[in-house]
Coordinates of C-alpha atoms in Angstrom, one line a residue:
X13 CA 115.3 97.5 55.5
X14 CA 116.8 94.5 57.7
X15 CA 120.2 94.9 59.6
X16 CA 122.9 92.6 60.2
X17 CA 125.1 94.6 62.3
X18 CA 128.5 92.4 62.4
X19 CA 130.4 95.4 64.6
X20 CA 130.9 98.8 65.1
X21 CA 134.5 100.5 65.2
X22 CA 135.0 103.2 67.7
X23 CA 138.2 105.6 66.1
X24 CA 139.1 108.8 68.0
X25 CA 140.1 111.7 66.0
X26 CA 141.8 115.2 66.8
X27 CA 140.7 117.5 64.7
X28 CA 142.7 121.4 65.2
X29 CA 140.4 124.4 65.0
X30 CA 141.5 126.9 62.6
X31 CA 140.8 129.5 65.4
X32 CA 139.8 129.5 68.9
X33 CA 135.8 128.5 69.3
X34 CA 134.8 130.8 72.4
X35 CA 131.7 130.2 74.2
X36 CA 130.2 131.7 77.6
X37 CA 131.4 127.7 78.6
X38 CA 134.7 128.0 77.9
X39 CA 137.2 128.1 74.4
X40 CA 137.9 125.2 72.1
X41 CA 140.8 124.9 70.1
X42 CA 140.9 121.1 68.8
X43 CA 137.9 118.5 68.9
X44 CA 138.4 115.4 70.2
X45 CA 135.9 113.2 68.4
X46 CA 134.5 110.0 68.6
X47 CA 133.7 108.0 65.5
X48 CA 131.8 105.0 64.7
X49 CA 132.0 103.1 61.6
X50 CA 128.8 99.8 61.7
X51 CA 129.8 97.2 59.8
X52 CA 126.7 94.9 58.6
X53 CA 126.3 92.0 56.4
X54 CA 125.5 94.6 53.5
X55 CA 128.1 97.1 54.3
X56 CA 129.2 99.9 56.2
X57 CA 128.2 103.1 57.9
X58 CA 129.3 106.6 60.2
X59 CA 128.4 108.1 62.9
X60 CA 129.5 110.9 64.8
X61 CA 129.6 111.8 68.5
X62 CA 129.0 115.6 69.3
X63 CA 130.1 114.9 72.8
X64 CA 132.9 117.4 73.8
X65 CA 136.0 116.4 75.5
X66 CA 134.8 117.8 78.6
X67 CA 131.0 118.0 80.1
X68 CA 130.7 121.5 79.8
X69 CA 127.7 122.0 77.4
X70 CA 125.9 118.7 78.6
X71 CA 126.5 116.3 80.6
X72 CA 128.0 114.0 78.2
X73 CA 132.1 114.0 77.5
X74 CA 134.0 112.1 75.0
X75 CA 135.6 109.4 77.2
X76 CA 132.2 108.9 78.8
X77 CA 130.4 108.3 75.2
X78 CA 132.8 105.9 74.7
X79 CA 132.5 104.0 78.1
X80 CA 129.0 103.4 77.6
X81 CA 129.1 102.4 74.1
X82 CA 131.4 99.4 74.9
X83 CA 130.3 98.5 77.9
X84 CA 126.1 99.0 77.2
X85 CA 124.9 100.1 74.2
X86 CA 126.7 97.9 72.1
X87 CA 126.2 94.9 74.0
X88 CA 122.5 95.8 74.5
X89 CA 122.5 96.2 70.8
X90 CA 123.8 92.7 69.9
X91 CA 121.4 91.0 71.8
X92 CA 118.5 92.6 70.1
X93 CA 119.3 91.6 66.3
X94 CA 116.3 90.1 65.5
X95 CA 115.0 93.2 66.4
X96 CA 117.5 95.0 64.0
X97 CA 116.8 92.5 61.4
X98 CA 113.2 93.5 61.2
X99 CA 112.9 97.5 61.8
X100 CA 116.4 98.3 61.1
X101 CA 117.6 101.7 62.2
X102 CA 114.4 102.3 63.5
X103 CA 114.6 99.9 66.3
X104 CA 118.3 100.9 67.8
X105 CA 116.1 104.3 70.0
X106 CA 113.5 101.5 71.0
X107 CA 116.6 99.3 72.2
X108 CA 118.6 101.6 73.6
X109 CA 115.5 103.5 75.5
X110 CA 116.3 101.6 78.4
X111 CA 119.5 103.3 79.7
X112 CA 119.2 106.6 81.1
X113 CA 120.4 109.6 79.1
X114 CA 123.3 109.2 77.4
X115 CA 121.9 111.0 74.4
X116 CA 124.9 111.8 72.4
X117 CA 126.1 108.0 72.3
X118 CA 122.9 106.9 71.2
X119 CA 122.5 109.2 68.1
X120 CA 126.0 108.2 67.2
X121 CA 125.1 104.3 67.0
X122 CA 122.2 105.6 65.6
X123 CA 123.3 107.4 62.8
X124 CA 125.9 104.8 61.7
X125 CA 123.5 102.3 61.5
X126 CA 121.2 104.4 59.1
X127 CA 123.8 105.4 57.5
X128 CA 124.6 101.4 56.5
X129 CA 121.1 100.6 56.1
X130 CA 120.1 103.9 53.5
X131 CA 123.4 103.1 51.6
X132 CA 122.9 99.3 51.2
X133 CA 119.5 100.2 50.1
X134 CA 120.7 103.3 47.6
X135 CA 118.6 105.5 49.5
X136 CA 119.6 109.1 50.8
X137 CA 119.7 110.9 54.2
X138 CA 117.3 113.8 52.5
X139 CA 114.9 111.3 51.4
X140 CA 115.0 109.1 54.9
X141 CA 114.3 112.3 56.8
X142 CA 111.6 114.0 54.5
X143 CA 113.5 116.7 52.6
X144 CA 112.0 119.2 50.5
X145 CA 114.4 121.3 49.8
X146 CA 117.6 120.8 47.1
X147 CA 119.6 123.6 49.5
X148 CA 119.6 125.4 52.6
X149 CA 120.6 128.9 53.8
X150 CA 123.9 129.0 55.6
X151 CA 124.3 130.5 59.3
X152 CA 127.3 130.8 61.1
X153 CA 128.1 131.3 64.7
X154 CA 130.7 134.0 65.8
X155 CA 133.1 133.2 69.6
X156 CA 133.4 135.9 72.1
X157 CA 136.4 138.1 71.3
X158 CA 138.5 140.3 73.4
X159 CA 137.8 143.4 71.6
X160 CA 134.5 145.0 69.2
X161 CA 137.2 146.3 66.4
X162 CA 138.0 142.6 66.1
X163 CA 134.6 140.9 66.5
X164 CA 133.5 143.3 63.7
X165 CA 136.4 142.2 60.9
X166 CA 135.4 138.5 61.9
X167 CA 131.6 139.5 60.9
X168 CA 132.8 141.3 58.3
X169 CA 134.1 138.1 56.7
X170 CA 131.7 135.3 57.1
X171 CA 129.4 138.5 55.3
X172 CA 131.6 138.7 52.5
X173 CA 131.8 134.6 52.3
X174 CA 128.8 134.7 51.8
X175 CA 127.0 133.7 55.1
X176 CA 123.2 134.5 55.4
X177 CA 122.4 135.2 59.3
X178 CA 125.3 135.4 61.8
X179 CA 124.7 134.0 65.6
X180 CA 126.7 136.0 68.1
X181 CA 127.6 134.2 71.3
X182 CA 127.3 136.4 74.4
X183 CA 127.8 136.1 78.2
X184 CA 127.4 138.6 81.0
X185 CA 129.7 142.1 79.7
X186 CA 129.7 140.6 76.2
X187 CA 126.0 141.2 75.1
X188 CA 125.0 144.7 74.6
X189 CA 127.7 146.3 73.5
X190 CA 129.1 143.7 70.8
X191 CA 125.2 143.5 69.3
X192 CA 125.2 147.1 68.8
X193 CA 128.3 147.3 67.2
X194 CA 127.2 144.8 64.4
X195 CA 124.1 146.1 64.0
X196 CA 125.6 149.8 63.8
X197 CA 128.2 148.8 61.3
X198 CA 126.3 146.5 59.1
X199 CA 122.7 147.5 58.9
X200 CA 119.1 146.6 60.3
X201 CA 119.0 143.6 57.9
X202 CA 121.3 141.4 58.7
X203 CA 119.8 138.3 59.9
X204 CA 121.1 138.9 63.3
X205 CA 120.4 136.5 66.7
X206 CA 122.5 135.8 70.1
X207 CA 123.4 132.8 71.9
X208 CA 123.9 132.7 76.0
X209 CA 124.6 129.1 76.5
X210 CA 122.8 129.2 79.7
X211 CA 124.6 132.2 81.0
X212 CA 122.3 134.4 82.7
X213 CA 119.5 134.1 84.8
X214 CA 116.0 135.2 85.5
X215 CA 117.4 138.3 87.6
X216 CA 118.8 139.2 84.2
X217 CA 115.7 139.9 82.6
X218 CA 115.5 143.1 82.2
X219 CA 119.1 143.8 81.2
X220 CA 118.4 141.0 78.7
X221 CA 115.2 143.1 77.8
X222 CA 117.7 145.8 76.3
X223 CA 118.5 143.5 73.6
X224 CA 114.9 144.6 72.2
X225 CA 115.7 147.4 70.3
X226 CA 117.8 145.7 68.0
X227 CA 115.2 143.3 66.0
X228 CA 117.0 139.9 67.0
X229 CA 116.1 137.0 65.3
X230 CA 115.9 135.3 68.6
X231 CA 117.8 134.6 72.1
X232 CA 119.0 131.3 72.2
X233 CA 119.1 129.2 75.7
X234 CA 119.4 132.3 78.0
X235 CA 119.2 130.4 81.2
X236 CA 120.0 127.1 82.7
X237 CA 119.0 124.2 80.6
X238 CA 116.4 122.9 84.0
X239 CA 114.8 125.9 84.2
X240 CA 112.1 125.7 81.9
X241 CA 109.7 127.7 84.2
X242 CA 112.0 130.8 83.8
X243 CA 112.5 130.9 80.4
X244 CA 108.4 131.1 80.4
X245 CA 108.5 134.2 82.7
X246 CA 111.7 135.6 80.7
X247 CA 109.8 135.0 77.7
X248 CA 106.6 137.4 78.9
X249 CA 109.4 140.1 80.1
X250 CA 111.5 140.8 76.6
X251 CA 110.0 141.3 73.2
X252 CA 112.9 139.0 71.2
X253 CA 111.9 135.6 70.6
X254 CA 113.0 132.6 73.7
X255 CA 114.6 129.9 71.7
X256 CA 115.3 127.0 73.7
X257 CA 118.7 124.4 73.0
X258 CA 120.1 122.5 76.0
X259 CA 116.6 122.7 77.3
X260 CA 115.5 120.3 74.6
X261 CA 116.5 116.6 74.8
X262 CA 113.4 114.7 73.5
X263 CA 110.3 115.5 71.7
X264 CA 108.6 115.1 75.0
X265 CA 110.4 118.0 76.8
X266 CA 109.7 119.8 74.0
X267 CA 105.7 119.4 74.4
X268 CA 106.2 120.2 77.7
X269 CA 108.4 123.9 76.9
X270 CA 105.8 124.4 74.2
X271 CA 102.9 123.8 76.4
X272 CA 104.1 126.2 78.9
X273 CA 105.2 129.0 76.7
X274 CA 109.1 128.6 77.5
X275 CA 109.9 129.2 73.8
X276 CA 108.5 129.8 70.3
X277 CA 111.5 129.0 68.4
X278 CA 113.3 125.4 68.8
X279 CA 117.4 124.7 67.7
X280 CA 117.3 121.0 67.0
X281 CA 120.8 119.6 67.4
X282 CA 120.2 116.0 66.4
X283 CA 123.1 114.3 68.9
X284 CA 121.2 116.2 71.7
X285 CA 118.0 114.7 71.1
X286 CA 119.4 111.1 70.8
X287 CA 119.5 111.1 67.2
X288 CA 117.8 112.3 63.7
X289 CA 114.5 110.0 64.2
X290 CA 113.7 111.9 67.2
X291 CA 114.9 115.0 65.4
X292 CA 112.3 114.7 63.0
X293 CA 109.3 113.8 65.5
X294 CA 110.7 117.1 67.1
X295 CA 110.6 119.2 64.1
X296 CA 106.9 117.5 63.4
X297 CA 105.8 118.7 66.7
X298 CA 106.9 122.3 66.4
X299 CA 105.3 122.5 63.0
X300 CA 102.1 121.1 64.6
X301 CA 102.3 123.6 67.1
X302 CA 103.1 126.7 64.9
X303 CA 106.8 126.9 66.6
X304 CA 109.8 127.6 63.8
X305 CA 112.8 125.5 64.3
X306 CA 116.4 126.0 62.7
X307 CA 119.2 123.0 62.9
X308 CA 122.4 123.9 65.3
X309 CA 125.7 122.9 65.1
X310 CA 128.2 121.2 67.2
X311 CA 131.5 122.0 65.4
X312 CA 131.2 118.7 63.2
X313 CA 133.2 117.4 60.6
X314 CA 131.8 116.6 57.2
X315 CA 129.8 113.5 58.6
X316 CA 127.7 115.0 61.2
X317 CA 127.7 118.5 58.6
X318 CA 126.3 116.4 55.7
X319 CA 123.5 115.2 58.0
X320 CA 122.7 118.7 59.2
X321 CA 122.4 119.9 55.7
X322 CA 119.5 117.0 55.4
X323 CA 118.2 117.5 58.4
X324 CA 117.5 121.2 57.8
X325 CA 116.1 120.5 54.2
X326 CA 112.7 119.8 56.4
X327 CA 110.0 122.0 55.9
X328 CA 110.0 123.5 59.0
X329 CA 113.3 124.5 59.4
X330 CA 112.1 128.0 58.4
X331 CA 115.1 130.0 59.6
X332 CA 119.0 129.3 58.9
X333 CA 120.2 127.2 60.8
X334 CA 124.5 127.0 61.8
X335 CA 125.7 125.1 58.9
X336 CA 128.6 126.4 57.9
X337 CA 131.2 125.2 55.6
X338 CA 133.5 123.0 56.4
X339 CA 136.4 125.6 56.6
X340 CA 134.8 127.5 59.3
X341 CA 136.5 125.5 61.6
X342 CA 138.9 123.1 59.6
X343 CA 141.6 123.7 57.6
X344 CA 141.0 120.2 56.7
X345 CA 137.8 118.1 56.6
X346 CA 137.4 114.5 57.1
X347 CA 135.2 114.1 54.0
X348 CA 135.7 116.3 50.5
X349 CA 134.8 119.9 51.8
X350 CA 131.0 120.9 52.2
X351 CA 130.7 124.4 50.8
X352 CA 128.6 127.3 50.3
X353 CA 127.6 129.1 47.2
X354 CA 125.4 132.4 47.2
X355 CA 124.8 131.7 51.3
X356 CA 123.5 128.2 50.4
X357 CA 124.5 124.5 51.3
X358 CA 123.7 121.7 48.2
X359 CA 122.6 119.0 50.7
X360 CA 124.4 115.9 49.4
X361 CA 122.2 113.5 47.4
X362 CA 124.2 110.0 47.4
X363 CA 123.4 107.0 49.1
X364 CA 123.6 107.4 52.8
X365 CA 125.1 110.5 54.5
X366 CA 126.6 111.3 50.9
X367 CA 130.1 111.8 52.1
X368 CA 132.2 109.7 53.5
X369 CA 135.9 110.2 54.9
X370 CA 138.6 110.2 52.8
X371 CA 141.2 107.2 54.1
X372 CA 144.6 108.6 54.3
X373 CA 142.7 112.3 56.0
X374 CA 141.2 110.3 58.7
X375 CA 144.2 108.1 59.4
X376 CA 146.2 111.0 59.7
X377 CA 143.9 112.9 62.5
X378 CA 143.2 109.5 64.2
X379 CA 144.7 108.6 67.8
X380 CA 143.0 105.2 68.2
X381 CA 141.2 102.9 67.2
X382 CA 139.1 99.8 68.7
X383 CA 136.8 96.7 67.0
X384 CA 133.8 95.6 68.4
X385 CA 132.7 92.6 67.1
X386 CA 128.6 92.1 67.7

């Protein structure tokens, strides 16, 4: 499919968590989100920036996404239609390869220009990707609280709405003790795994090796996101399965972790990566490799959820992955509400992404607001 991409429109949103998000990183009560909506000659198209407003889980923060977008990407972008005009979407990672990093960015131009070119042509995100599945199981990711009586009524409903595997975030003195607890009160089979967000290191080991008796799906990102080497060593010490996020930016570091036995389950976060091409050629090379793979979230609104819901309609995304319904964390969506029925997603079937904001919702939540014309 050829692109004629006339602009892209970069609209800032603020978007209130229903509840406080709380990681071993820090707490998150509002997002701060970058939008892109590519206009071509055929129509239009969203994207959506997981940066955060602060470079706290990577690197990348919303201000700088923006920065570079209007000052490079864009720009490098406009000078390579004839490029566009030929591959389409699937030119804009070749383009853009040239400029260090900057993942986040890149998967958000990316995705709003697929998004254009799949609904000009009638064609859906499933289909684009490779789906093979109609619906996907629902996980859901639980904050650090300040207390286990309170921790355990939050479990408690995200079970009773339905939810199929919950993800418990943990950081040194919030590990043991809260996993028990839920395992305690709710049963040996309950899909149960933890998240460290890089909290811990290799001295941890075997404190982190008493999460063993509990039958965890897997530990995710246990140590900083560089060291690949430890999570190789941590993986021979503890009996729960390494799963690897931050340390995952590209299909190439993930040969590399694979290679050296860093992991044997992958989290695939699509704006981490660079975008859902490389997502798939991720996802391919785990299934190549024997390596299961399950789709994270980064608190997105019905855009970047609608995605994930395709995304994780791959073969190999084998375990649930974090999509949640939209009222996990807004009282409000952008788009008409994503949903789950029995523990499962529908992944949307339309043209494109299958959602799209609703007008007077997103001009309500948005703070500004600039045209770039290519």
């Amino acid at each position: 499919m050829n692109v004629k991409l006339e602009g892209v429109e970069l609209r800032r949103i603020a978007m209130p968590l229903v509840s406080p998000f709380r990681t071993s990183f820090g707490t998150q009560t509002a997002r701060d989100i970058l939008l892109l909506r590519a206009v071509t000659a055929d129509g239009e198209g969203w994207g959506e920036c997981v940066a955060m407003s602060d470079p706290l889980y990577s690197s990348e923060y919303v201000d700088a996404t923006a920065d570079v977008l209007r000052r490079f990407l864009l720009p490098a972008l406009s000078e390579a239609s004839d490029e566009l005009l030929r591959h389409g979407a699937h030119a804009v990672s070749s383009v853009l390869h040239k400029f260090k990093g900057h993942r986040m960015a890149k998967a958000a131009l990316e995705m709003a220009v697929l998004d254009a070119e799949l609904r000009a042509a009638d064609r859906s995100w499933a289909r684009e990707l490779g789906a093979v599945h109609s619906r996907v199981p629902s996980g859901v990711s639980v904050g650090i609280f300040d207390s286990l009586p309170r921790l355990l009524d939050v479990v408690a409903g995200y079970l009773d709405a339905g939810y199929v595997r919950i993800k418990l975030k943990i950081e040194p003195g919030w590990d043991v003790e809260p996993v028990r607890a839920v395992r305690e009160r709710f049963g040996d089979d309950l899909l149960l795994q933890v998240d460290a967000n890089t909290a811990y290191t290799l001295r941890d080991a075997r404190h982190l090796a008493k999460l063993d008796a509990f039958d965890l799906l897997l530990i995710e990102q246990p140590l900083e996101e560089e060291d690949v080497l430890g999570h190789a060593e941590l993986s021979r010490q503890i009996k729960t399965p390494v799963c690897l996020d931050e340390s995952i930016v590209s299909a190439q570091t993930a040969a590399a972790a694979i290679s050296l036995g860093a992991c044997s389950i992958i989290n695939i976060k699509p704006g981490r990566v660079g975008g859902y091409l490389e997502a798939v050629r991720i996802h391919d090379l785990a299934a190549a490799h024997g390596l299961a793979v399950w789709c994270g979230g980064m608190v997105e609104t019905g855009l970047g959820r609608a995605a994930n819901a395709a995304l994780g309609a791959l073969p190999g995304f084998t375990l649930p992955g974090d999509i949640s319904a939209s009222d996990r964390f807004y009282r409000t969506d952008i788009t008409a509400p994503l949903t789950i029925t029995d523990g499962y997603m529908d992944v949307p079937t339309g043209p494109g992404l299958g959602v799209t904001p609703i007008p007077e919702i997103l001009d309500a939540v948005t703070t500004s607001q600039e045209w770039i014309a290519l």
